[in-house]
GROMACS .gro file of N, CA, C and O in nm:
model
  456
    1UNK      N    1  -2.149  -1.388  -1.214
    1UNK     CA    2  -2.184  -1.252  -1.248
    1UNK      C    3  -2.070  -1.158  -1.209
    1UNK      O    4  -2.015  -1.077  -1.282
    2UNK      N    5  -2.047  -1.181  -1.089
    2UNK     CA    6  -1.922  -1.103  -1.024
    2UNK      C    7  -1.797  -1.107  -1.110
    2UNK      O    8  -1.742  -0.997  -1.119
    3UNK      N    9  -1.724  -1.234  -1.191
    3UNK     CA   10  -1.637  -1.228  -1.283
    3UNK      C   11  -1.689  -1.174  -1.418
    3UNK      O   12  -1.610  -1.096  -1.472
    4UNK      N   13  -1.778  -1.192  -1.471
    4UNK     CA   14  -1.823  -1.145  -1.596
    4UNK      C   15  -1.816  -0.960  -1.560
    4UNK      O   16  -1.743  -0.889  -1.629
    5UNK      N   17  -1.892  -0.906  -1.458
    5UNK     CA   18  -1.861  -0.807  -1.457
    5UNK      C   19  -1.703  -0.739  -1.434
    5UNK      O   20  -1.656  -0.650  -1.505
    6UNK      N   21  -1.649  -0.790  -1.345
    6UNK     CA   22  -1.486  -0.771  -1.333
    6UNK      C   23  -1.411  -0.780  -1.486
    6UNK      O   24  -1.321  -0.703  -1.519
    7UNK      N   25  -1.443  -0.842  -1.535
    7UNK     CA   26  -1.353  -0.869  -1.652
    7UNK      C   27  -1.431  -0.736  -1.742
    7UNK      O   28  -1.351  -0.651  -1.781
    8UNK      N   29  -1.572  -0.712  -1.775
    8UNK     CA   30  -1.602  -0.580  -1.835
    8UNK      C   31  -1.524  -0.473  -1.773
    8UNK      O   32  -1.460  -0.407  -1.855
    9UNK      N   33  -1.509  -0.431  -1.630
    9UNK     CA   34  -1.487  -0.365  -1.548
    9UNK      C   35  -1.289  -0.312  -1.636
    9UNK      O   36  -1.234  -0.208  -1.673
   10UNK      N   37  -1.259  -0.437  -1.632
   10UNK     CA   38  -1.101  -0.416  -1.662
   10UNK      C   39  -1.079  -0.377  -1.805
   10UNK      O   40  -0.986  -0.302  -1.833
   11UNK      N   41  -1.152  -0.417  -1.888
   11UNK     CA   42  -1.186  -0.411  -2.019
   11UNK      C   43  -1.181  -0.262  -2.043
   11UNK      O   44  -1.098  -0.202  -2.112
   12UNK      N   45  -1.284  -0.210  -1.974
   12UNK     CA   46  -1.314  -0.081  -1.994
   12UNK      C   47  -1.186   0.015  -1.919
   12UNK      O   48  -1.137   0.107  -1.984
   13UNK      N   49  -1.138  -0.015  -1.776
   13UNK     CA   50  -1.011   0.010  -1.740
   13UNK      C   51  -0.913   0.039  -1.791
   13UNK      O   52  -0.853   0.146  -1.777
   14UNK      N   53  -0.887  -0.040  -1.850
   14UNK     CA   54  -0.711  -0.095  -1.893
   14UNK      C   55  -0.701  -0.080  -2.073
   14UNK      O   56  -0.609  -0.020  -2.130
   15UNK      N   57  -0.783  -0.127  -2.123
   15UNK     CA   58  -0.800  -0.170  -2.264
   15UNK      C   59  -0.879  -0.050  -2.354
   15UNK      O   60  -0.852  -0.056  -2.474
   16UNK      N   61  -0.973   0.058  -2.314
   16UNK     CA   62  -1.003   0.193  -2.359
   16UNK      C   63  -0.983   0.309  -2.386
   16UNK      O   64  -1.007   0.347  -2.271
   17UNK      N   65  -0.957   0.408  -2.442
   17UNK     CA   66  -0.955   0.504  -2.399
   17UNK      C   67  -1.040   0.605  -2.274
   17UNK      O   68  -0.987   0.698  -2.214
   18UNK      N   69  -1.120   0.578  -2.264
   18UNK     CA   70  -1.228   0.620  -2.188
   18UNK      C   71  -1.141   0.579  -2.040
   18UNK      O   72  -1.114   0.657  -1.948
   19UNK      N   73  -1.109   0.446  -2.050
   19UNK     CA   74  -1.016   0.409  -1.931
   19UNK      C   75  -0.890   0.471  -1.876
   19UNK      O   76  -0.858   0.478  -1.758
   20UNK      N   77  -0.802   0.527  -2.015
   20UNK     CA   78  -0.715   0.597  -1.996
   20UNK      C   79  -0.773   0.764  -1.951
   20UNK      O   80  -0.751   0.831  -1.850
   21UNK      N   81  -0.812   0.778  -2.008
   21UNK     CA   82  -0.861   0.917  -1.976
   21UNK      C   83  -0.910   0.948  -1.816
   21UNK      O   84  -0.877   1.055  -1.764
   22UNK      N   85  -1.007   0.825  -1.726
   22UNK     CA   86  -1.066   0.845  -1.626
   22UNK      C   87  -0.938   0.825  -1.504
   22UNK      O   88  -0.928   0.892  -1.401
   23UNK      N   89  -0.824   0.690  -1.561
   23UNK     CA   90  -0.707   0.722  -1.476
   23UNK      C   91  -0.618   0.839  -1.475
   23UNK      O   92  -0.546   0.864  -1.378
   24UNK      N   93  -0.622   0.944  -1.626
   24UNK     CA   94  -0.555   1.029  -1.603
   24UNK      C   95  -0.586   1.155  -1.540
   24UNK      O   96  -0.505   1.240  -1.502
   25UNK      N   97  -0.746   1.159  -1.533
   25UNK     CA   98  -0.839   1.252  -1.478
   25UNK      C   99  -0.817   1.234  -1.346
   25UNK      O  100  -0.804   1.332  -1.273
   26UNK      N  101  -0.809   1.095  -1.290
   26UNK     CA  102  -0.765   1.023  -1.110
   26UNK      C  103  -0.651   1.140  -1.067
   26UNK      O  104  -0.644   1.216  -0.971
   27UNK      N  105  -0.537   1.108  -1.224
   27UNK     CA  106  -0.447   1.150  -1.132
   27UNK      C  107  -0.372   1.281  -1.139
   27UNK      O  108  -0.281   1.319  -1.065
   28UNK      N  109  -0.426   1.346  -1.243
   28UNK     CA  110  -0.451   1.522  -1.236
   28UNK      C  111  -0.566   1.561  -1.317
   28UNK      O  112  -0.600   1.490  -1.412
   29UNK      N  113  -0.621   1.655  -1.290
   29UNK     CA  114  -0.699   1.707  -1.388
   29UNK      C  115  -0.657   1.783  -1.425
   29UNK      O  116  -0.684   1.791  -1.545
   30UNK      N  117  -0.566   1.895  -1.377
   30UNK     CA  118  -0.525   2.036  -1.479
   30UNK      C  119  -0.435   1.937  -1.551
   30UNK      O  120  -0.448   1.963  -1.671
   31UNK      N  121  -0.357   1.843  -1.539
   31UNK     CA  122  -0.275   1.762  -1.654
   31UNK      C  123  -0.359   1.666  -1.745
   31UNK      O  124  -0.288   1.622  -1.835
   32UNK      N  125  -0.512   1.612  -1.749
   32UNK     CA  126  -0.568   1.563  -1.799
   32UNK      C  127  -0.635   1.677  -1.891
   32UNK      O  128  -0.631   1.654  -2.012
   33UNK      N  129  -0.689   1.783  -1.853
   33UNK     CA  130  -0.712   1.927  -1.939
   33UNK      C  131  -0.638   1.972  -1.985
   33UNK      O  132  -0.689   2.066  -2.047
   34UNK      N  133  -0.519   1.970  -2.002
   34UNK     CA  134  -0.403   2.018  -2.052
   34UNK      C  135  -0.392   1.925  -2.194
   34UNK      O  136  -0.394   1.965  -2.310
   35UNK      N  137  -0.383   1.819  -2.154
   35UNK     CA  138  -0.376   1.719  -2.249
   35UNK      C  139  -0.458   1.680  -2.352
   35UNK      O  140  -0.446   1.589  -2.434
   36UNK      N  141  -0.566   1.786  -2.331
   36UNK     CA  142  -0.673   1.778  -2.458
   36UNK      C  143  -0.778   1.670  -2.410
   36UNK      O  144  -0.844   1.615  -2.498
   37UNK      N  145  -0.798   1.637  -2.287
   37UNK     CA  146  -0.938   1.517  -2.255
   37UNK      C  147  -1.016   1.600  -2.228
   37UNK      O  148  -0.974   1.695  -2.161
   38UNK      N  149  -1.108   1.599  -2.255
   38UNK     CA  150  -1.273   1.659  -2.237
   38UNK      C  151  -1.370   1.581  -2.082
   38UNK      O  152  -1.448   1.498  -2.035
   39UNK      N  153  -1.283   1.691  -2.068
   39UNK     CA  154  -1.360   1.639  -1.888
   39UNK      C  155  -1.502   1.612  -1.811
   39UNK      O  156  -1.528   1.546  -1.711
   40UNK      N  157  -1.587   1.694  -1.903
   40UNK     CA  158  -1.760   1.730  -1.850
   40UNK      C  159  -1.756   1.617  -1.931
   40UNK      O  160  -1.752   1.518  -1.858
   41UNK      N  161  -1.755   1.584  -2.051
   41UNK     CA  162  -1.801   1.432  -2.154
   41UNK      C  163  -1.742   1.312  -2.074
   41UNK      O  164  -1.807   1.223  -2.020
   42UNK      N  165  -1.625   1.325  -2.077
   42UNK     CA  166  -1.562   1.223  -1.946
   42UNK      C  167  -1.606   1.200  -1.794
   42UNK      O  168  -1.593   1.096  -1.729
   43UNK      N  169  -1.654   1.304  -1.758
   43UNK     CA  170  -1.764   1.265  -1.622
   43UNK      C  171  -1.852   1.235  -1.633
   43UNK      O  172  -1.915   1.200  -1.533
   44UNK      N  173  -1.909   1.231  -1.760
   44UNK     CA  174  -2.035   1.200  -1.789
   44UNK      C  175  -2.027   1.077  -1.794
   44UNK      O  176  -2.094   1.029  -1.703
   45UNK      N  177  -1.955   0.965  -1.887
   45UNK     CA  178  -1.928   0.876  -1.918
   45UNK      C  179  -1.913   0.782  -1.782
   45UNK      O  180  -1.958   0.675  -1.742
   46UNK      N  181  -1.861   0.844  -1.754
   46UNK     CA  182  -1.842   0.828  -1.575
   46UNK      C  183  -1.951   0.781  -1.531
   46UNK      O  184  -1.993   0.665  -1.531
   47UNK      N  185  -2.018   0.925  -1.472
   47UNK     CA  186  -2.155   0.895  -1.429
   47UNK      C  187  -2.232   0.752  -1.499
   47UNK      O  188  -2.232   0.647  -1.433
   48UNK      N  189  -2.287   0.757  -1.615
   48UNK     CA  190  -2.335   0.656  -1.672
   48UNK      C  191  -2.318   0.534  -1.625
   48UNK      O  192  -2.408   0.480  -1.561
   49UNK      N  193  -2.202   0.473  -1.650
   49UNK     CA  194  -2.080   0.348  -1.604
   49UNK      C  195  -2.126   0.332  -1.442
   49UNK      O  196  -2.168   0.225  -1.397
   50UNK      N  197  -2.116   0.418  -1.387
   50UNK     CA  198  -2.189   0.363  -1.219
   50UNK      C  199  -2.347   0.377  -1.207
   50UNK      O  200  -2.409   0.307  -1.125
   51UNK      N  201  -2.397   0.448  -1.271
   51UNK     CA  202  -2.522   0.442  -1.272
   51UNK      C  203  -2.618   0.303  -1.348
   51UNK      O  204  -2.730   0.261  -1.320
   52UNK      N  205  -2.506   0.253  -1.466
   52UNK     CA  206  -2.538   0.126  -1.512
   52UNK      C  207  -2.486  -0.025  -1.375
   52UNK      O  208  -2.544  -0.123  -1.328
   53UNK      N  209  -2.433   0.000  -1.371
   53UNK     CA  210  -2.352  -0.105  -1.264
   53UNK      C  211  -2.487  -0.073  -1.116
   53UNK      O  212  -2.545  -0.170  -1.067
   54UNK      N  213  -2.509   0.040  -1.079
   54UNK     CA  214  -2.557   0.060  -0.987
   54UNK      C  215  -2.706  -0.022  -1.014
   54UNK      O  216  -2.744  -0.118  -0.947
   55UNK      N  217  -2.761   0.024  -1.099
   55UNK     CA  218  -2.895  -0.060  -1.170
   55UNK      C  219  -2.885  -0.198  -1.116
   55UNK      O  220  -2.929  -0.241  -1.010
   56UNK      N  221  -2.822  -0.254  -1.204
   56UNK     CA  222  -2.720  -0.385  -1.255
   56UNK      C  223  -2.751  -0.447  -1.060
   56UNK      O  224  -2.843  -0.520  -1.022
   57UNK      N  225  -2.640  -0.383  -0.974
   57UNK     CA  226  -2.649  -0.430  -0.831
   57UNK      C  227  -2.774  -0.436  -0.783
   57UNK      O  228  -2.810  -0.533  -0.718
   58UNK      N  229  -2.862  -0.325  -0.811
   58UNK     CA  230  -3.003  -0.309  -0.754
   58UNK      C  231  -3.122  -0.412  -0.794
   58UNK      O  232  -3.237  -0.424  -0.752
   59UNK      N  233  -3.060  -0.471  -0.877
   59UNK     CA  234  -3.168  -0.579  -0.945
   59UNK      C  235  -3.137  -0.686  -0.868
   59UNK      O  236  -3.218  -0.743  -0.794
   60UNK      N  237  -2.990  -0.725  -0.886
   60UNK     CA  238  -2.958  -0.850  -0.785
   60UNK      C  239  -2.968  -0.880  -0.644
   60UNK      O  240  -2.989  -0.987  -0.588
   61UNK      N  241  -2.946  -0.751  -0.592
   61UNK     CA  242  -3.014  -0.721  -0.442
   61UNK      C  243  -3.155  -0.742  -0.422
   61UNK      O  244  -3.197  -0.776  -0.312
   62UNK      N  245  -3.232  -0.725  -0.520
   62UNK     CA  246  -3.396  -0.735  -0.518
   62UNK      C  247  -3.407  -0.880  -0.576
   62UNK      O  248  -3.500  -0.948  -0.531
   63UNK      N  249  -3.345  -0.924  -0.647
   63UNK     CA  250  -3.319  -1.090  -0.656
   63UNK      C  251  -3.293  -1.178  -0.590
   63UNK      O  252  -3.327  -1.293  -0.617
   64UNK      N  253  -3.213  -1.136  -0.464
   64UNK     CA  254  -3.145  -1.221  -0.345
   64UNK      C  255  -3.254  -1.169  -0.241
   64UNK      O  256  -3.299  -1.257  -0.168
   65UNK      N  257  -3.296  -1.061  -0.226
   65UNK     CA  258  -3.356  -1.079  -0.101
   65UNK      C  259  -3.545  -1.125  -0.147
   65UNK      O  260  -3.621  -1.200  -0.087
   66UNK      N  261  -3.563  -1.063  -0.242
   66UNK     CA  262  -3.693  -1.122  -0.313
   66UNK      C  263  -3.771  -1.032  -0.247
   66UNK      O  264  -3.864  -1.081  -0.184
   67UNK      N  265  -3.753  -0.848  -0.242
   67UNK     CA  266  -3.806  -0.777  -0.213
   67UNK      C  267  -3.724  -0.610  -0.232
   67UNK      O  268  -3.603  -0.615  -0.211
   68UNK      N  269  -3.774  -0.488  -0.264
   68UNK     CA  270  -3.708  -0.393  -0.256
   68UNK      C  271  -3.739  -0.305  -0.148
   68UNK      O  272  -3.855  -0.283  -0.116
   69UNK      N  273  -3.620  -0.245  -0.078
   69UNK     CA  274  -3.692  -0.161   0.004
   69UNK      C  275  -3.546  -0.053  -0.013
   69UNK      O  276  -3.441  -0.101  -0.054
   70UNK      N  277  -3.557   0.099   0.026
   70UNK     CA  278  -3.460   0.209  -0.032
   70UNK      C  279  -3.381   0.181   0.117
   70UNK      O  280  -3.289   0.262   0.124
   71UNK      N  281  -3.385   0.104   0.228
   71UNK     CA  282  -3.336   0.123   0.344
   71UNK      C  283  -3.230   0.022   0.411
   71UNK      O  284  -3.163   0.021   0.514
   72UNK      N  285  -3.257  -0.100   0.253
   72UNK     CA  286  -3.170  -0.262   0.329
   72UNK      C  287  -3.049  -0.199   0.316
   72UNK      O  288  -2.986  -0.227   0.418
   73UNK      N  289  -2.943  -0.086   0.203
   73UNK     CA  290  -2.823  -0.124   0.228
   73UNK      C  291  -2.767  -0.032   0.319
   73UNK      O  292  -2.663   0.009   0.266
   74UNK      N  293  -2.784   0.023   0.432
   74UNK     CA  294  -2.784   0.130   0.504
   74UNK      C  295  -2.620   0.054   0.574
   74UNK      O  296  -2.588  -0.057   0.617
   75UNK      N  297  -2.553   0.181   0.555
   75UNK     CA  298  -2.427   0.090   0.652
   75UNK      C  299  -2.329   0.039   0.520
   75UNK      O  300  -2.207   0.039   0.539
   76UNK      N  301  -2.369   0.008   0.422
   76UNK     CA  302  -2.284  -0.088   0.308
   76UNK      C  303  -2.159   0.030   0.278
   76UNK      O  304  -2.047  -0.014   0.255
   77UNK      N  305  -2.179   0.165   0.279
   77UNK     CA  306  -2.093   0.293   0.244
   77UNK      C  307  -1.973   0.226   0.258
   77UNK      O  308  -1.902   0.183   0.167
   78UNK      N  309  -1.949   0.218   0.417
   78UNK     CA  310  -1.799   0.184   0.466
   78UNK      C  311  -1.787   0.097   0.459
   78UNK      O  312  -1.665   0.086   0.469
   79UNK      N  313  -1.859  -0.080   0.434
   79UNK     CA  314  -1.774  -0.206   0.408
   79UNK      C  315  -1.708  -0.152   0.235
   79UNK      O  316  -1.590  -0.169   0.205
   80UNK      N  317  -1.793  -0.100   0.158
   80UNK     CA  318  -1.753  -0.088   0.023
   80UNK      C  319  -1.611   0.031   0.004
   80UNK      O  320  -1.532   0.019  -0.089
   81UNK      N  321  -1.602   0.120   0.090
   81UNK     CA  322  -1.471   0.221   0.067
   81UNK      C  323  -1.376   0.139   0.141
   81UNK      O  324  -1.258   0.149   0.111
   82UNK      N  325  -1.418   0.040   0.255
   82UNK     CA  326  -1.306  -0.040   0.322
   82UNK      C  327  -1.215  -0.144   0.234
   82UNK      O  328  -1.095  -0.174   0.228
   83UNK      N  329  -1.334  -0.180   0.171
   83UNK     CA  330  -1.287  -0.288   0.049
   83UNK      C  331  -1.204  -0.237  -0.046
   83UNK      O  332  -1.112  -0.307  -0.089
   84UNK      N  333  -1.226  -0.095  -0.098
   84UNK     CA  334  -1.163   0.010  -0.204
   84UNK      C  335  -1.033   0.009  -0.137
   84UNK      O  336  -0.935  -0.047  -0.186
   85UNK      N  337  -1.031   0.079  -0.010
   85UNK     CA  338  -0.887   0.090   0.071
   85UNK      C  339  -0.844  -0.016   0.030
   85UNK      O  340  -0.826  -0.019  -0.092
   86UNK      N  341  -0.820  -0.105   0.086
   86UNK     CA  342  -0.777  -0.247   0.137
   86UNK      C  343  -0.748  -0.247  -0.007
   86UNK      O  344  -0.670  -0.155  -0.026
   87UNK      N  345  -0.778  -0.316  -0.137
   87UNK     CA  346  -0.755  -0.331  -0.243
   87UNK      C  347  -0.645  -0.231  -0.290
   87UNK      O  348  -0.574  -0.296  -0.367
   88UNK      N  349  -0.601  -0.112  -0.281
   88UNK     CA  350  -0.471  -0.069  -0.300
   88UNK      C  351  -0.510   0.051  -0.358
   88UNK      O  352  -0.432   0.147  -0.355
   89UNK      N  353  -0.664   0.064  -0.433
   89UNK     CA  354  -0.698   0.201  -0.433
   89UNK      C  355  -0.691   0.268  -0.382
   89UNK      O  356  -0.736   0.264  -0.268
   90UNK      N  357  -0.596   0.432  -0.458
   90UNK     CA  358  -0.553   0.546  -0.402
   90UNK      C  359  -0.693   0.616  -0.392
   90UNK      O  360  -0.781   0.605  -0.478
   91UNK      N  361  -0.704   0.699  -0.261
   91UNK     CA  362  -0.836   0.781  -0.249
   91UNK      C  363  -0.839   0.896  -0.342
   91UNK      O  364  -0.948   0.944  -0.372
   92UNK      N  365  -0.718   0.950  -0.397
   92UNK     CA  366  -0.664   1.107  -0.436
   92UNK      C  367  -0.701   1.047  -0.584
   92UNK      O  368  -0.707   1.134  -0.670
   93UNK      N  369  -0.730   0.900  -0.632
   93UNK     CA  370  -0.738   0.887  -0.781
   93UNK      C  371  -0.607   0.839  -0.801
   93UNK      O  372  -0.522   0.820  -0.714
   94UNK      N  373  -0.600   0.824  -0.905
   94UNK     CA  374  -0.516   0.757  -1.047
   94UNK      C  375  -0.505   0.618  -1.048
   94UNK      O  376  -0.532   0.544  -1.143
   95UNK      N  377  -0.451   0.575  -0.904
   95UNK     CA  378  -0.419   0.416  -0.890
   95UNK      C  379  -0.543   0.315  -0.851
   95UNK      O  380  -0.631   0.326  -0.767
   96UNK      N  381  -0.514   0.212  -0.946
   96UNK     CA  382  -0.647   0.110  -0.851
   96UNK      C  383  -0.677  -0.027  -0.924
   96UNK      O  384  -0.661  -0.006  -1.044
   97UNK      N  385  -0.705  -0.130  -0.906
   97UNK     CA  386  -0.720  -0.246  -0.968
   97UNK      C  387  -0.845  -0.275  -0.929
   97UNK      O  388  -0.888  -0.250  -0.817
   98UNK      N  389  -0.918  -0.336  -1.031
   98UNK     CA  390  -1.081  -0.431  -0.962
   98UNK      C  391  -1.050  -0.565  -0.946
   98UNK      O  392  -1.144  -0.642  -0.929
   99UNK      N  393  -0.937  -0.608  -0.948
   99UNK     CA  394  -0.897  -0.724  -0.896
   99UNK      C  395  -0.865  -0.748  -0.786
   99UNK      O  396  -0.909  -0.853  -0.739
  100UNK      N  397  -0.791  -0.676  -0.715
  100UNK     CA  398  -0.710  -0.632  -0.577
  100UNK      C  399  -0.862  -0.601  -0.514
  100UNK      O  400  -0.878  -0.651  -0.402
  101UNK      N  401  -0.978  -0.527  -0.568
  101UNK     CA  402  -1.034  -0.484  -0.507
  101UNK      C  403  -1.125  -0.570  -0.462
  101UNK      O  404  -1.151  -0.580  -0.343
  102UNK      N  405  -1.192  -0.654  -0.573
  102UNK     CA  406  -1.265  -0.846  -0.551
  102UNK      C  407  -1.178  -0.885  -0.432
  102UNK      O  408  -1.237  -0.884  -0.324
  103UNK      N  409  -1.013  -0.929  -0.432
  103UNK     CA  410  -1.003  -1.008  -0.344
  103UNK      C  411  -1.032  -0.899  -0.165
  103UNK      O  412  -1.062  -0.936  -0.052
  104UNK      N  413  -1.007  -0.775  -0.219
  104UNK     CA  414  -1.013  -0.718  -0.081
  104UNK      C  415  -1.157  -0.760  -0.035
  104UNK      O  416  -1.169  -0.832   0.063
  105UNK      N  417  -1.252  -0.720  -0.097
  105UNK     CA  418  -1.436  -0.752  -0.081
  105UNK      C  419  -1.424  -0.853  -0.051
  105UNK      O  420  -1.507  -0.859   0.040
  106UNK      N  421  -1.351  -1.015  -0.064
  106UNK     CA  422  -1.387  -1.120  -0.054
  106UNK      C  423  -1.329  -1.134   0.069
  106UNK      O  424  -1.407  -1.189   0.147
  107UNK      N  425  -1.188  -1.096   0.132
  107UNK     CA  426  -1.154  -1.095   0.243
  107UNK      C  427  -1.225  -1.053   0.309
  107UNK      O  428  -1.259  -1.144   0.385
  108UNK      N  429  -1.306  -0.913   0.347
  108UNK     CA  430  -1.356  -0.809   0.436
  108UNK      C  431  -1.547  -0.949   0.482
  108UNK      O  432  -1.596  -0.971   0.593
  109UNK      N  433  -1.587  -0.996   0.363
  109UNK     CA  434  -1.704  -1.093   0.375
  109UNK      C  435  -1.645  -1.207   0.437
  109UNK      O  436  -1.709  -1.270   0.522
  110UNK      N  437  -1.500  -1.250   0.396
  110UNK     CA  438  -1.480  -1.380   0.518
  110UNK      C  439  -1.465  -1.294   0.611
  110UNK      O  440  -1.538  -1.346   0.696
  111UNK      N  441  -1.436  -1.226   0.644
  111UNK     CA  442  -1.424  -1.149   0.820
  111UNK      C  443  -1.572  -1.141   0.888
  111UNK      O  444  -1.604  -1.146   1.007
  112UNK      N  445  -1.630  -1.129   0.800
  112UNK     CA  446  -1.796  -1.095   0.873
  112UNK      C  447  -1.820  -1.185   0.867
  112UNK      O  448  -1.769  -1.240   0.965
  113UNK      N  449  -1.872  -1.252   0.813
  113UNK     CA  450  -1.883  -1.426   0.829
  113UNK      C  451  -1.851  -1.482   0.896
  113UNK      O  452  -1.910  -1.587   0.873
  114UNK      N  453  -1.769  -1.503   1.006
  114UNK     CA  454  -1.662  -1.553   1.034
  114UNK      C  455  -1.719  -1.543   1.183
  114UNK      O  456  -1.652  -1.582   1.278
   0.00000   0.00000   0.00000
């Protein structure tokens, strides 16, 4: 699941416009508005895209533990921005890979594990 989504993930990244637009929005917005991208439609698009993925996680979390509750991922904030860091994602936007970012997540879980 984790590669099937990564590979949508890059798809939509690298290979879209929608992709181009959200890295150029990363990495200015008065130069992404300038440039004629439609920013409120483009956040929107945005929004959507994590709100689908977010679903998407919330099902499998209620799949693995074989119960829902609004309180299990309490704490997950900072393994998940640690993983973002670590993976080479810039905080300010523009730069970032979901590849770099898998292996960072997969490192940060052998550490806890461990």
């Amino acid at each position: 699941v984790l590669i099937v989504l990564a590979i949508i993930g890059t798809i939509i990244l690298r290979k879209t416009a929608l992709g181009r637009h959200i890295l150029a929005i990363g990495n200015s917005h008065e130069a992404a508005e300038i440039s004629g991208i439609s920013i409120p439609k483009t956040q929107i698009l945005i929004y959507l895209l994590v709100g689908l993925f977010t679903a998407f996680t919330a099902i499998m979390m209620t799949s693995y533990l074989g119960s829902s509750n609004y309180g299990v991922p309490v704490g997950l904030e900072f393994t998940v921005i640690s993983a973002v860091v670590l993976g080479g994602t810039a905080l300010v936007g523009g730069k970032g890979s979901i590849f770099t970012t898998i292996v960072a997540a997969i490192f940060l879980v052998t550490i806890t594990s461990a």
